[in-house]
Amino acid sequence: MPDHSVLLCGEPFKPLDRFALDLPWPLVVVDRPADIPTLELSTRSTIKAMGHRGKHGVSAQTFDWLPELKLIADFGAGYDDIDIKAANARGIKITNTPDVLSDDVADCERDEHPTAFVC
């Protein structure tokens, strides 16, 4: 059993998403945080990082289930669905992807509602 693994939590993490990560550590995949307790403790105790996507929040209880968690990489612009106070108390770092789609959203809005950009 490796001493590190990465958890992908949320939907949709398609096979292509998993392949694109090309990590040197094993991937563990669950659909939502509530599924984490179904993993063996020996697996949960190797998880150092979590990639999170979706509408299911990450609570302090999630951190209890992952005693070695050090990082949450949220695949979204915000991280308001993550218990920041509990993460800080446990020394868990959180990152997200702000502005990654801002230009695309602006392009779509401009193309679909051009009068919204008339000053």
C-alpha atoms as a printed R data frame, in Angstrom:
    type eleno elety resid chain resno       x      y       z
1   ATOM     1    CA   MET     A     1   0.000  0.000   0.000
2   ATOM     2    CA   PRO     A     2   1.512  3.384  -1.007
3   ATOM     3    CA   ASP     A     3   1.935  5.992   1.686
4   ATOM     4    CA   HIS     A     4   0.157  8.718  -0.348
5   ATOM     5    CA   SER     A     5  -3.023  8.801  -2.384
6   ATOM     6    CA   VAL     A     6  -5.268 11.466  -3.864
7   ATOM     7    CA   LEU     A     7  -9.045 11.558  -3.464
8   ATOM     8    CA   LEU     A     8 -11.284 12.817  -6.252
9   ATOM     9    CA   CYS     A     9 -14.590 13.755  -4.692
10  ATOM    10    CA   GLY     A    10 -17.585 14.986  -6.598
11  ATOM    11    CA   GLU     A    11 -19.255 14.680  -9.897
12  ATOM    12    CA   PRO     A    12 -18.535 14.476 -12.681
13  ATOM    13    CA   PHE     A    13 -14.994 13.159 -12.607
14  ATOM    14    CA   LYS     A    14 -15.004 11.335 -15.912
15  ATOM    15    CA   PRO     A    15 -12.316  8.842 -16.936
16  ATOM    16    CA   LEU     A    16 -10.676 11.555 -19.051
17  ATOM    17    CA   ASP     A    17 -10.437 13.807 -15.962
18  ATOM    18    CA   ARG     A    18  -8.677 11.044 -14.087
19  ATOM    19    CA   PHE     A    19  -6.350 10.272 -16.978
20  ATOM    20    CA   ALA     A    20  -5.442 13.953 -17.434
21  ATOM    21    CA   LEU     A    21  -4.185 14.193 -13.864
22  ATOM    22    CA   ASP     A    22  -1.411 11.665 -14.566
23  ATOM    23    CA   LEU     A    23  -0.353 11.530 -10.928
24  ATOM    24    CA   PRO     A    24   2.369  9.346  -9.481
25  ATOM    25    CA   TRP     A    25   0.005  8.422  -6.625
26  ATOM    26    CA   PRO     A    26  -3.064  6.199  -6.667
27  ATOM    27    CA   LEU     A    27  -6.429  7.865  -7.195
28  ATOM    28    CA   VAL     A    28  -9.383  7.125  -4.946
29  ATOM    29    CA   VAL     A    29 -12.742  8.282  -6.338
30  ATOM    30    CA   VAL     A    30 -16.057  8.908  -4.590
31  ATOM    31    CA   ASP     A    31 -19.150 10.747  -5.824
32  ATOM    32    CA   ARG     A    32 -19.653 12.891  -2.722
33  ATOM    33    CA   PRO     A    33 -18.104 13.452   0.711
34  ATOM    34    CA   ALA     A    34 -20.789 11.305   2.365
35  ATOM    35    CA   ASP     A    35 -19.275  8.300   0.564
36  ATOM    36    CA   ILE     A    36 -15.860  8.697   2.213
37  ATOM    37    CA   PRO     A    37 -16.692  6.554   5.286
38  ATOM    38    CA   THR     A    38 -17.342  3.612   2.958
39  ATOM    39    CA   LEU     A    39 -13.622  3.543   2.166
40  ATOM    40    CA   GLU     A    40 -11.388  1.325   4.279
41  ATOM    41    CA   LEU     A    41  -9.598  3.195   7.067
42  ATOM    42    CA   SER     A    42  -6.276  1.986   5.629
43  ATOM    43    CA   THR     A    43  -7.166  3.799   2.381
44  ATOM    44    CA   ARG     A    44  -8.529  6.923   4.062
45  ATOM    45    CA   SER     A    45  -5.384  7.271   6.143
46  ATOM    46    CA   THR     A    46  -3.210  7.520   2.987
47  ATOM    47    CA   ILE     A    47  -5.173 10.405   1.446
48  ATOM    48    CA   LYS     A    48  -3.114 13.608   1.598
49  ATOM    49    CA   ALA     A    49  -4.950 15.670  -1.048
50  ATOM    50    CA   MET     A    50  -8.506 15.964  -2.311
51  ATOM    51    CA   GLY     A    51  -9.714 17.257  -5.651
52  ATOM    52    CA   HIS     A    52 -13.258 18.472  -5.015
53  ATOM    53    CA   ARG     A    53 -15.974 19.291  -7.522
54  ATOM    54    CA   GLY     A    54 -19.712 19.536  -7.235
55  ATOM    55    CA   LYS     A    55 -22.459 20.764  -5.023
56  ATOM    56    CA   HIS     A    56 -21.858 18.539  -2.012
57  ATOM    57    CA   GLY     A    57 -20.080 20.492   0.693
58  ATOM    58    CA   VAL     A    58 -16.950 19.512   2.547
59  ATOM    59    CA   SER     A    59 -17.576 19.708   6.300
60  ATOM    60    CA   ALA     A    60 -15.534 19.272   9.460
61  ATOM    61    CA   GLN     A    61 -16.815 15.699   9.587
62  ATOM    62    CA   THR     A    62 -15.168 15.066   6.214
63  ATOM    63    CA   PHE     A    63 -11.850 16.087   7.767
64  ATOM    64    CA   ASP     A    64 -12.441 13.647  10.627
65  ATOM    65    CA   TRP     A    65 -12.761 10.847   8.067
66  ATOM    66    CA   LEU     A    66  -9.465 11.865   6.386
67  ATOM    67    CA   PRO     A    67  -6.948 12.212   9.225
68  ATOM    68    CA   GLU     A    68  -3.925 12.853   6.944
69  ATOM    69    CA   LEU     A    69  -5.573 15.384   4.599
70  ATOM    70    CA   LYS     A    70  -3.328 18.398   3.893
71  ATOM    71    CA   LEU     A    71  -4.798 19.974   0.743
72  ATOM    72    CA   ILE     A    72  -8.155 20.503  -0.968
73  ATOM    73    CA   ALA     A    73  -8.038 21.639  -4.598
74  ATOM    74    CA   ASP     A    74 -11.531 22.849  -5.415
75  ATOM    75    CA   PHE     A    75 -12.404 22.688  -9.110
76  ATOM    76    CA   GLY     A    76 -14.425 25.894  -9.092
77  ATOM    77    CA   ALA     A    77 -14.245 29.646  -8.734
78  ATOM    78    CA   GLY     A    78 -15.340 29.695  -5.101
79  ATOM    79    CA   TYR     A    79 -14.950 27.529  -2.061
80  ATOM    80    CA   ASP     A    80 -17.943 28.579   0.027
81  ATOM    81    CA   ASP     A    81 -19.071 24.945   0.229
82  ATOM    82    CA   ILE     A    82 -15.938 24.039   2.218
83  ATOM    83    CA   ASP     A    83 -15.779 24.546   5.997
84  ATOM    84    CA   ILE     A    84 -12.836 26.978   5.972
85  ATOM    85    CA   LYS     A    85 -12.727 27.415   9.741
86  ATOM    86    CA   ALA     A    86 -12.465 23.652  10.317
87  ATOM    87    CA   ALA     A    87  -9.858 23.318   7.553
88  ATOM    88    CA   ASN     A    88  -7.749 26.110   9.055
89  ATOM    89    CA   ALA     A    89  -7.972 24.531  12.507
90  ATOM    90    CA   ARG     A    90  -6.517 21.316  11.059
91  ATOM    91    CA   GLY     A    91  -3.863 23.035   8.933
92  ATOM    92    CA   ILE     A    92  -5.520 21.973   5.669
93  ATOM    93    CA   LYS     A    93  -4.706 24.274   2.745
94  ATOM    94    CA   ILE     A    94  -7.420 25.117   0.224
95  ATOM    95    CA   THR     A    95  -6.981 26.245  -3.351
96  ATOM    96    CA   ASN     A    96  -9.472 26.907  -6.127
97  ATOM    97    CA   THR     A    97  -9.598 28.028  -9.756
98  ATOM    98    CA   PRO     A    98 -10.759 31.657  -9.751
99  ATOM    99    CA   ASP     A    99 -11.153 33.387 -13.108
100 ATOM   100    CA   VAL     A   100 -10.453 30.185 -15.034
101 ATOM   101    CA   LEU     A   101 -13.657 30.609 -17.054
102 ATOM   102    CA   SER     A   102 -14.234 34.370 -16.795
103 ATOM   103    CA   ASP     A   103 -13.333 35.085 -20.427
104 ATOM   104    CA   ASP     A   104 -15.503 32.228 -21.686
105 ATOM   105    CA   VAL     A   105 -18.497 33.396 -19.661
106 ATOM   106    CA   ALA     A   106 -18.046 36.939 -20.944
107 ATOM   107    CA   ASP     A   107 -17.796 35.665 -24.533
108 ATOM   108    CA   CYS     A   108 -20.973 33.603 -24.167
109 ATOM   109    CA   GLU     A   109 -22.862 36.500 -22.617
110 ATOM   110    CA   ARG     A   110 -21.676 38.896 -25.330
111 ATOM   111    CA   ASP     A   111 -22.700 36.501 -28.091
112 ATOM   112    CA   GLU     A   112 -26.093 35.625 -26.614
113 ATOM   113    CA   HIS     A   113 -27.055 39.064 -25.235
114 ATOM   114    CA   PRO     A   114 -25.150 41.681 -27.258
115 ATOM   115    CA   THR     A   115 -27.378 44.553 -26.118
116 ATOM   116    CA   ALA     A   116 -26.187 44.014 -22.550
117 ATOM   117    CA   PHE     A   117 -22.796 45.421 -23.605
118 ATOM   118    CA   VAL     A   118 -24.092 48.669 -25.134
119 ATOM   119    CA   CYS     A   119 -23.083 51.632 -23.006
